[in-house]
Amino acid sequence: MFSQHHIRPRFEGGDDSEENRVLLHRYEHALIHLLRWLCTDSRRDLGGFSSAMRTEENVLAAARVRAINPPRTAGINPPPPAPSARKKQAVTGRVIQYRRNLRERGLDPTTGHQRRTRVRADPFTWFVTTLPILFEFRTGLQYTHPGRTSDNLFDVSSAEIGRNLDNVRRYLPENERRPVYNLYKILSGIDQTCSGWRILHVLIKNQQYSIAQLREIYLIVFPVWENSPIPRPDRRILLEQIRVLLVEENLENQIIIATLIIDFLFERERLFSDEN
């Protein structure tokens, strides 16, 4: 059985040109690599000797296996399957009817997952993401989240802020470039820092507030909202009830924040009622 031998081995930079190849019997091929190994102590030559000394049956068996299952080229990803060969998600009649109902209401059916996720989201954290927030990293680098910039309430989320903070990582020292996890903990006031970031302040009507101050107002407003009958009473009625509670807590000057929270809760409920 004969095999091709490279005069200058490929592992030393040799090519597959005819000038660099010679046809040898496999025993001659094995002997050359054995002599090279004795001179150079190269593991590549020892491997070439072992490969050339394989029995003819093993060589033919390996060739049959490679013909059935071609080896994957190291470092090169296989090409993606054709669109016709890709597995498509099954669309049931219930899903089709659900999407049709959303389109009839003028809603985007592709945001269904977003809506289901926001139902479980903490309303306070979601409310904070709609406001301008100044973040600071421990190295002094700052990032300003602009708050809500569109009419779609689903465009703001803690995940979206986290992605923006991840994009800022390229300005950080290499040993500080870590992804942001659990950002909702500092947005909700559970933690003071998250992956090296902290909130300096939240800006409302040119006034600076901390998360703790917003949380204090929210804990007064949300029970009034939650205990109000459905359909909800007029916005002015709710604000009058909240104003009385703020006066009792000596927070009557924070009615602006309470108004923003009530408007947010109204819009949030309207979005979910539109879906149903």
Short mmCIF file of C-alpha atoms in Angstrom, two decimals:
data_model
loop_
_atom_site.label_atom_id
_atom_site.label_comp_id
_atom_site.label_asym_id
_atom_site.label_seq_id
_atom_site.Cartn_x
_atom_site.Cartn_y
_atom_site.Cartn_z
CA MET A 1 0.00 0.00 0.00
CA PHE A 2 1.47 3.36 -1.05
CA SER A 3 1.10 6.84 0.40
CA GLN A 4 2.16 10.38 -0.36
CA HIS A 5 5.19 11.70 1.56
CA HIS A 6 5.97 15.40 1.83
CA ILE A 7 9.69 16.03 1.43
CA ARG A 8 9.31 19.12 3.57
CA PRO A 9 6.56 18.20 6.05
CA ARG A 10 3.47 20.35 6.15
CA PHE A 11 3.95 20.90 9.89
CA GLU A 12 7.23 22.64 8.96
CA GLY A 13 5.63 24.84 6.33
CA GLY A 14 5.73 22.51 3.32
CA ASP A 15 3.04 22.70 0.65
CA ASP A 16 1.15 20.15 -1.48
CA SER A 17 2.96 20.93 -4.73
CA GLU A 18 4.21 18.06 -6.89
CA GLU A 19 7.84 19.08 -6.27
CA ASN A 20 7.30 18.54 -2.53
CA ARG A 21 5.59 15.15 -2.78
CA VAL A 22 6.87 11.66 -3.49
CA LEU A 23 5.05 8.32 -3.68
CA LEU A 24 6.39 5.76 -1.16
CA HIS A 25 5.38 2.40 0.18
CA ARG A 26 3.89 2.83 3.63
CA TYR A 27 6.84 0.98 5.23
CA GLU A 28 9.28 3.33 3.48
CA HIS A 29 7.15 6.23 4.63
CA ALA A 30 7.24 4.95 8.20
CA LEU A 31 11.02 4.44 8.08
CA ILE A 32 11.63 8.04 6.95
CA HIS A 33 9.58 9.45 9.81
CA LEU A 34 11.28 7.12 12.26
CA LEU A 35 14.71 8.34 11.18
CA ARG A 36 13.54 11.95 11.34
CA TRP A 37 12.21 11.36 14.84
CA LEU A 38 15.53 9.85 15.98
CA CYS A 39 17.30 12.96 14.68
CA THR A 40 14.85 15.70 15.62
CA ASP A 41 12.92 14.17 18.55
CA SER A 42 9.79 15.73 17.01
CA ARG A 43 6.43 14.38 18.17
CA ARG A 44 5.04 15.14 14.72
CA ASP A 45 7.48 12.70 13.11
CA LEU A 46 6.65 10.09 15.74
CA GLY A 47 2.99 10.55 14.89
CA GLY A 48 3.79 10.17 11.18
CA PHE A 49 5.64 6.93 11.89
CA SER A 50 2.73 5.54 13.93
CA SER A 51 0.23 6.54 11.24
CA ALA A 52 2.26 4.93 8.45
CA MET A 53 2.61 1.68 10.40
CA ARG A 54 -1.10 1.11 10.73
CA THR A 55 -2.32 -2.11 9.14
CA GLU A 56 -4.01 -1.95 5.78
CA GLU A 57 -7.29 -3.08 7.33
CA ASN A 58 -7.24 -0.22 9.83
CA VAL A 59 -6.43 2.30 7.11
CA LEU A 60 -9.32 1.12 4.95
CA ALA A 61 -11.67 1.06 7.96
CA ALA A 62 -10.71 4.64 8.87
CA ALA A 63 -11.25 5.73 5.26
CA ARG A 64 -14.74 4.23 5.31
CA VAL A 65 -15.57 6.06 8.56
CA ARG A 66 -14.34 9.39 7.14
CA ALA A 67 -16.43 8.86 4.01
CA ILE A 68 -19.57 8.41 6.13
CA ASN A 69 -18.78 11.06 8.77
CA PRO A 70 -16.37 13.68 7.38
CA PRO A 71 -14.25 15.19 10.16
CA ARG A 72 -15.02 18.76 11.18
CA THR A 73 -12.28 21.22 10.25
CA ALA A 74 -10.74 22.62 13.43
CA GLY A 75 -11.51 26.28 14.04
CA ILE A 76 -14.02 26.60 11.20
CA ASN A 77 -17.72 26.54 11.96
CA PRO A 78 -19.93 24.57 9.60
CA PRO A 79 -22.12 26.64 7.28
CA PRO A 80 -25.64 27.34 8.58
CA PRO A 81 -28.40 25.11 7.25
CA ALA A 82 -30.52 26.31 4.38
CA PRO A 83 -33.71 28.17 5.37
CA SER A 84 -35.80 25.28 4.08
CA ALA A 85 -33.94 22.85 6.36
CA ARG A 86 -34.31 24.88 9.55
CA LYS A 87 -36.83 23.81 12.11
CA LYS A 88 -39.74 26.21 12.24
CA GLN A 89 -41.80 26.93 15.33
CA ALA A 90 -45.24 25.38 15.15
CA VAL A 91 -48.01 27.98 14.91
CA THR A 92 -51.29 26.70 16.30
CA GLY A 93 -54.73 28.07 15.58
CA ARG A 94 -54.80 29.62 19.04
CA VAL A 95 -51.59 31.55 18.36
CA ILE A 96 -52.91 32.74 14.99
CA GLN A 97 -56.14 33.98 16.60
CA TYR A 98 -54.17 35.70 19.39
CA ARG A 99 -51.99 37.56 16.87
CA ARG A 100 -55.01 38.51 14.79
CA ASN A 101 -56.76 39.99 17.84
CA LEU A 102 -53.66 42.07 18.64
CA ARG A 103 -53.46 43.41 15.10
CA GLU A 104 -57.14 44.37 15.18
CA ARG A 105 -56.41 46.45 18.29
CA GLY A 106 -53.48 48.11 16.53
CA LEU A 107 -50.90 46.28 18.68
CA ASP A 108 -47.69 44.58 17.58
CA PRO A 109 -48.02 40.78 18.00
CA THR A 110 -44.23 40.39 18.21
CA THR A 111 -44.16 42.07 21.65
CA GLY A 112 -46.19 39.32 23.30
CA HIS A 113 -43.19 37.99 25.23
CA GLN A 114 -42.37 41.53 26.36
CA ARG A 115 -45.88 41.99 27.69
CA ARG A 116 -45.91 38.70 29.60
CA THR A 117 -42.54 39.57 31.14
CA ARG A 118 -43.67 43.05 32.21
CA VAL A 119 -46.74 41.66 33.97
CA ARG A 120 -44.35 40.03 36.46
CA ALA A 121 -42.01 43.05 36.64
CA ASP A 122 -41.85 45.23 39.74
CA PRO A 123 -43.86 48.41 38.92
CA PHE A 124 -41.51 50.63 40.91
CA THR A 125 -38.40 49.42 39.04
CA TRP A 126 -40.16 49.90 35.72
CA PHE A 127 -41.23 53.42 36.77
CA VAL A 128 -37.64 54.35 37.68
CA THR A 129 -36.40 53.29 34.22
CA THR A 130 -38.68 55.92 32.65
CA LEU A 131 -36.76 58.71 34.42
CA PRO A 132 -33.33 60.25 33.64
CA ILE A 133 -30.73 58.51 35.83
CA LEU A 134 -27.06 59.35 36.39
CA PHE A 135 -24.88 56.25 36.94
CA GLU A 136 -21.27 56.30 38.13
CA PHE A 137 -18.69 53.51 38.00
CA ARG A 138 -16.19 53.11 40.82
CA THR A 139 -13.42 54.46 38.56
CA GLY A 140 -15.35 57.74 38.14
CA LEU A 141 -16.79 57.02 34.70
CA GLN A 142 -20.39 58.27 34.41
CA TYR A 143 -23.31 57.32 32.19
CA THR A 144 -26.62 59.18 31.90
CA HIS A 145 -29.71 57.16 31.11
CA PRO A 146 -32.01 59.58 29.24
CA GLY A 147 -35.21 58.00 30.51
CA ARG A 148 -38.24 57.51 28.36
CA THR A 149 -37.76 58.88 24.85
CA SER A 150 -40.76 57.43 23.00
CA ASP A 151 -44.51 56.97 23.43
CA ASN A 152 -44.08 53.20 23.85
CA LEU A 153 -43.75 52.31 27.51
CA PHE A 154 -42.19 48.96 26.55
CA ASP A 155 -39.13 50.72 25.15
CA VAL A 156 -37.67 51.27 28.63
CA SER A 157 -36.56 48.51 30.98
CA SER A 158 -33.74 47.59 33.35
CA ALA A 159 -32.47 45.13 30.72
CA GLU A 160 -32.16 47.94 28.16
CA ILE A 161 -30.21 50.08 30.67
CA GLY A 162 -27.97 47.09 31.43
CA ARG A 163 -27.17 46.66 27.73
CA ASN A 164 -26.22 50.35 27.50
CA LEU A 165 -23.95 50.05 30.54
CA ASP A 166 -22.34 46.99 28.96
CA ASN A 167 -21.59 49.09 25.87
CA VAL A 168 -19.82 51.63 28.08
CA ARG A 169 -17.41 48.91 29.28
CA ARG A 170 -15.00 49.64 26.41
CA TYR A 171 -14.11 52.92 28.15
CA LEU A 172 -13.18 51.09 31.37
CA PRO A 173 -9.79 49.60 32.29
CA GLU A 174 -9.42 46.06 30.97
CA ASN A 175 -9.54 44.50 34.45
CA GLU A 176 -12.86 46.28 35.15
CA ARG A 177 -14.77 45.18 32.03
CA ARG A 178 -17.37 42.92 33.57
CA PRO A 179 -20.98 42.51 32.43
CA VAL A 180 -23.79 44.05 34.46
CA TYR A 181 -25.98 41.57 36.34
CA ASN A 182 -29.08 42.14 38.50
CA LEU A 183 -29.31 45.85 37.72
CA TYR A 184 -32.88 45.87 39.04
CA LYS A 185 -31.46 45.60 42.58
CA ILE A 186 -30.06 49.14 42.55
CA LEU A 187 -33.02 50.46 40.56
CA SER A 188 -35.37 49.11 43.22
CA GLY A 189 -33.18 50.21 46.14
CA ILE A 190 -32.27 46.70 47.33
CA ASP A 191 -28.52 47.24 46.80
CA GLN A 192 -26.36 50.34 46.61
CA THR A 193 -23.98 49.07 43.90
CA CYS A 194 -24.18 46.58 41.05
CA SER A 195 -21.11 45.32 39.13
CA GLY A 196 -19.26 48.46 40.20
CA TRP A 197 -22.06 50.87 39.20
CA ARG A 198 -24.11 53.07 41.54
CA ILE A 199 -26.87 55.63 41.05
CA LEU A 200 -25.85 59.19 41.86
CA HIS A 201 -29.34 60.64 41.44
CA VAL A 202 -32.57 60.59 39.47
CA LEU A 203 -33.52 63.85 37.77
CA ILE A 204 -37.16 65.03 37.89
CA LYS A 205 -38.14 68.59 36.89
CA ASN A 206 -34.52 69.77 37.37
CA GLN A 207 -34.54 68.35 40.90
CA GLN A 208 -32.27 65.54 42.06
CA TYR A 209 -33.75 62.59 43.97
CA SER A 210 -32.37 59.38 45.37
CA ILE A 211 -33.93 55.96 44.86
CA ALA A 212 -34.82 55.90 48.55
CA GLN A 213 -36.81 59.15 48.23
CA LEU A 214 -38.72 57.83 45.21
CA ARG A 215 -39.40 54.57 47.02
CA GLU A 216 -40.82 56.43 50.00
CA ILE A 217 -43.34 58.28 47.80
CA TYR A 218 -44.16 55.10 45.87
CA LEU A 219 -45.03 53.21 49.07
CA ILE A 220 -47.61 55.91 49.82
CA VAL A 221 -49.06 56.06 46.29
CA PHE A 222 -49.22 52.39 45.33
CA PRO A 223 -51.52 51.19 48.18
CA VAL A 224 -54.01 53.93 47.24
CA TRP A 225 -53.90 52.75 43.65
CA GLU A 226 -54.08 49.06 44.49
CA ASN A 227 -57.06 49.47 46.83
CA SER A 228 -59.04 51.72 44.48
CA PRO A 229 -62.08 50.13 42.79
CA ILE A 230 -62.09 48.94 39.19
CA PRO A 231 -62.84 50.71 36.93
CA ARG A 232 -60.43 53.19 38.47
CA PRO A 233 -61.78 56.51 39.74
CA ASP A 234 -60.78 59.73 38.07
CA ARG A 235 -57.11 60.67 38.29
CA ARG A 236 -57.91 63.85 40.24
CA ILE A 237 -59.76 61.89 42.93
CA LEU A 238 -56.78 59.60 43.47
CA LEU A 239 -54.38 62.52 43.63
CA GLU A 240 -56.53 64.25 46.29
CA GLN A 241 -56.40 61.10 48.44
CA ILE A 242 -52.64 60.90 47.98
CA ARG A 243 -52.19 64.59 48.76
CA VAL A 244 -53.82 64.08 52.16
CA LEU A 245 -51.44 61.22 52.95
CA LEU A 246 -48.41 63.24 51.84
CA VAL A 247 -49.42 66.11 54.13
CA GLU A 248 -49.64 63.67 57.05
CA GLU A 249 -46.06 62.52 56.30
CA ASN A 250 -44.80 66.11 55.78
CA LEU A 251 -44.16 65.32 52.12
CA GLU A 252 -46.70 67.64 50.53
CA ASN A 253 -43.98 69.14 48.28
CA GLN A 254 -43.52 65.75 46.61
CA ILE A 255 -46.87 65.79 44.81
CA ILE A 256 -45.01 66.01 41.47
CA ILE A 257 -43.47 62.58 42.01
CA ALA A 258 -46.80 61.17 43.12
CA THR A 259 -48.41 62.52 39.95
CA LEU A 260 -45.77 60.86 37.78
CA ILE A 261 -46.30 57.55 39.56
CA ILE A 262 -50.08 57.69 39.15
CA ASP A 263 -49.75 58.53 35.43
CA PHE A 264 -47.36 55.62 35.00
CA LEU A 265 -49.71 53.18 36.76
CA PHE A 266 -52.63 54.32 34.62
CA GLU A 267 -50.65 53.81 31.43
CA ARG A 268 -49.30 50.45 32.59
CA GLU A 269 -52.82 49.17 33.36
CA ARG A 270 -54.11 50.46 30.05
CA LEU A 271 -51.44 48.53 28.14
CA PHE A 272 -52.30 45.25 29.84
CA SER A 273 -56.04 45.79 29.47
CA ASP A 274 -55.54 46.41 25.72
CA GLU A 275 -53.79 43.07 25.43
CA ASN A 276 -56.67 41.23 27.05
#
